[in-house]
DNA sequence: ATTTTTAGTTTACAACCGTAAACAGTAAAA
DNA sequence: TTTTACTGTTTACGGTTGTAAACTAAAAAT
């Protein structure tokens, strides 16, 4: 099967996707209302973003009387995972651990999230190396 | 004192910054050589990026004979933390935990990184709520 | 049947990005 | 000293992004 072609979602487009994922489906008037409140965007802006997301293939529109109803065509969690993986790919490997630690301190996590993370870390520890090398400069293995 | 004004570093610029952070200082010819190998960029491309980073205030250049030597003017870890925080700010709060778990499974972590993360999680657990609410649609507290 | 509202499509437009060639000035080599 | 090489500065150029107005077609209200 064909792996889903990489869709680039911009910052503003993310906001639209979030709402779509949460609601499952939306009309543009609904979206316009939500984005007016949440982001202070004009209706025209929302229309543009919906159009771009359709063109990118992240949303699908189904005619519903006069208007369309919009549905996501990509899943939320994989999209998020991918965005995050891309960003971490730009970071020095050696610093990923510290960055994650700083992040954990900053975000909201539920008890269950924490347990899950602890489990993932425990498993990771089984095979983790003593040291991760810097990968910022080719040929150089250690900072 | 003046909080450092937010500097936006693009994907390509990140690559340049990484090298600069790792080496502490670089000449443009050094950078050109490294980026040719690491990214396949032409010298001209590197010059452009160095110039843009100077203009953005992420690098500083000090005249050194014929050429300049470039130094970072922002620190690595805070820059990374900020970029990551910004991205996570675009994500549904409810999904942050899962996203972190997926990420932990994917990245390289040293034993020390893991211990540090476990400590951060243990502390977090002391005050973590049972459940994190979705913040994708205003007024709606739960998905 | 007109007028008004609504919703999708086109066009706008400046800033930013990736990628790089062209140009200019100065130092080094011949 | 004339030529060459290096290095920083300008210009280029199409694509993306944020932000939105203008235009158009169809439905709803009068």
JSON list of C-alpha atoms in Angstrom, two decimals, chain A residues 19-74:
[
{"chain": "A", "resi": 19, "resn": "UNK", "atom": "CA", "xyz": [-11.04, 21.98, 15.63]},
{"chain": "A", "resi": 20, "resn": "UNK", "atom": "CA", "xyz": [-11.90, 19.63, 12.81]},
{"chain": "A", "resi": 21, "resn": "UNK", "atom": "CA", "xyz": [-10.37, 16.68, 14.60]},
{"chain": "A", "resi": 22, "resn": "UNK", "atom": "CA", "xyz": [-12.17, 17.51, 17.80]},
{"chain": "A", "resi": 23, "resn": "UNK", "atom": "CA", "xyz": [-15.56, 17.94, 16.21]},
{"chain": "A", "resi": 24, "resn": "UNK", "atom": "CA", "xyz": [-15.19, 15.26, 13.56]},
{"chain": "A", "resi": 25, "resn": "UNK", "atom": "CA", "xyz": [-16.91, 17.45, 11.01]},
{"chain": "A", "resi": 26, "resn": "UNK", "atom": "CA", "xyz": [-17.64, 21.14, 10.64]},
{"chain": "A", "resi": 27, "resn": "UNK", "atom": "CA", "xyz": [-19.32, 23.58, 8.34]},
{"chain": "A", "resi": 28, "resn": "UNK", "atom": "CA", "xyz": [-17.39, 26.66, 7.40]},
{"chain": "A", "resi": 29, "resn": "UNK", "atom": "CA", "xyz": [-19.77, 28.92, 9.27]},
{"chain": "A", "resi": 30, "resn": "UNK", "atom": "CA", "xyz": [-19.23, 26.87, 12.40]},
{"chain": "A", "resi": 31, "resn": "UNK", "atom": "CA", "xyz": [-15.49, 27.03, 11.87]},
{"chain": "A", "resi": 32, "resn": "UNK", "atom": "CA", "xyz": [-15.63, 30.76, 11.21]},
{"chain": "A", "resi": 33, "resn": "UNK", "atom": "CA", "xyz": [-17.46, 31.32, 14.46]},
{"chain": "A", "resi": 34, "resn": "UNK", "atom": "CA", "xyz": [-15.03, 29.22, 16.46]},
{"chain": "A", "resi": 35, "resn": "UNK", "atom": "CA", "xyz": [-11.96, 30.79, 14.92]},
{"chain": "A", "resi": 36, "resn": "UNK", "atom": "CA", "xyz": [-13.35, 34.28, 15.38]},
{"chain": "A", "resi": 37, "resn": "UNK", "atom": "CA", "xyz": [-13.55, 33.57, 19.09]},
{"chain": "A", "resi": 38, "resn": "UNK", "atom": "CA", "xyz": [-10.42, 31.48, 19.46]},
{"chain": "A", "resi": 39, "resn": "UNK", "atom": "CA", "xyz": [-8.07, 33.29, 17.12]},
{"chain": "A", "resi": 40, "resn": "UNK", "atom": "CA", "xyz": [-9.75, 36.54, 16.21]},
{"chain": "A", "resi": 41, "resn": "UNK", "atom": "CA", "xyz": [-9.74, 35.65, 12.52]},
{"chain": "A", "resi": 42, "resn": "UNK", "atom": "CA", "xyz": [-12.04, 37.11, 9.91]},
{"chain": "A", "resi": 43, "resn": "UNK", "atom": "CA", "xyz": [-14.37, 34.79, 8.05]},
{"chain": "A", "resi": 44, "resn": "UNK", "atom": "CA", "xyz": [-12.33, 35.31, 4.89]},
{"chain": "A", "resi": 45, "resn": "UNK", "atom": "CA", "xyz": [-9.23, 34.02, 6.60]},
{"chain": "A", "resi": 46, "resn": "UNK", "atom": "CA", "xyz": [-10.97, 30.85, 7.65]},
{"chain": "A", "resi": 47, "resn": "UNK", "atom": "CA", "xyz": [-12.22, 30.30, 4.13]},
{"chain": "A", "resi": 48, "resn": "UNK", "atom": "CA", "xyz": [-8.71, 30.61, 2.78]},
{"chain": "A", "resi": 49, "resn": "UNK", "atom": "CA", "xyz": [-7.34, 28.12, 5.25]},
{"chain": "A", "resi": 50, "resn": "UNK", "atom": "CA", "xyz": [-10.11, 25.62, 4.61]},
{"chain": "A", "resi": 51, "resn": "UNK", "atom": "CA", "xyz": [-9.43, 25.93, 0.90]},
{"chain": "A", "resi": 52, "resn": "UNK", "atom": "CA", "xyz": [-5.71, 25.37, 1.35]},
{"chain": "A", "resi": 53, "resn": "UNK", "atom": "CA", "xyz": [-6.25, 22.36, 3.55]},
{"chain": "A", "resi": 54, "resn": "UNK", "atom": "CA", "xyz": [-8.56, 20.87, 0.95]},
{"chain": "A", "resi": 55, "resn": "UNK", "atom": "CA", "xyz": [-5.95, 21.44, -1.72]},
{"chain": "A", "resi": 56, "resn": "UNK", "atom": "CA", "xyz": [-3.30, 19.86, 0.47]},
{"chain": "A", "resi": 57, "resn": "UNK", "atom": "CA", "xyz": [-5.53, 16.89, 1.04]},
{"chain": "A", "resi": 58, "resn": "UNK", "atom": "CA", "xyz": [-5.79, 17.26, 4.80]},
{"chain": "A", "resi": 59, "resn": "UNK", "atom": "CA", "xyz": [-9.53, 17.94, 4.63]},
{"chain": "A", "resi": 60, "resn": "UNK", "atom": "CA", "xyz": [-12.35, 16.64, 2.48]},
{"chain": "A", "resi": 61, "resn": "UNK", "atom": "CA", "xyz": [-15.55, 18.53, 1.74]},
{"chain": "A", "resi": 62, "resn": "UNK", "atom": "CA", "xyz": [-18.93, 16.98, 1.28]},
{"chain": "A", "resi": 63, "resn": "UNK", "atom": "CA", "xyz": [-21.76, 18.99, -0.25]},
{"chain": "A", "resi": 64, "resn": "UNK", "atom": "CA", "xyz": [-24.58, 19.43, 2.21]},
{"chain": "A", "resi": 65, "resn": "UNK", "atom": "CA", "xyz": [-27.38, 21.54, 0.75]},
{"chain": "A", "resi": 66, "resn": "UNK", "atom": "CA", "xyz": [-26.07, 25.03, 0.08]},
{"chain": "A", "resi": 67, "resn": "UNK", "atom": "CA", "xyz": [-22.81, 24.56, 1.93]},
{"chain": "A", "resi": 68, "resn": "UNK", "atom": "CA", "xyz": [-20.10, 21.99, 2.46]},
{"chain": "A", "resi": 69, "resn": "UNK", "atom": "CA", "xyz": [-19.27, 19.98, 5.51]},
{"chain": "A", "resi": 70, "resn": "UNK", "atom": "CA", "xyz": [-15.57, 19.45, 6.10]},
{"chain": "A", "resi": 71, "resn": "UNK", "atom": "CA", "xyz": [-13.97, 16.28, 7.38]},
{"chain": "A", "resi": 72, "resn": "UNK", "atom": "CA", "xyz": [-10.36, 15.50, 8.22]},
{"chain": "A", "resi": 73, "resn": "UNK", "atom": "CA", "xyz": [-8.71, 13.00, 5.92]},
{"chain": "A", "resi": 74, "resn": "UNK", "atom": "CA", "xyz": [-5.61, 12.55, 8.03]}
]
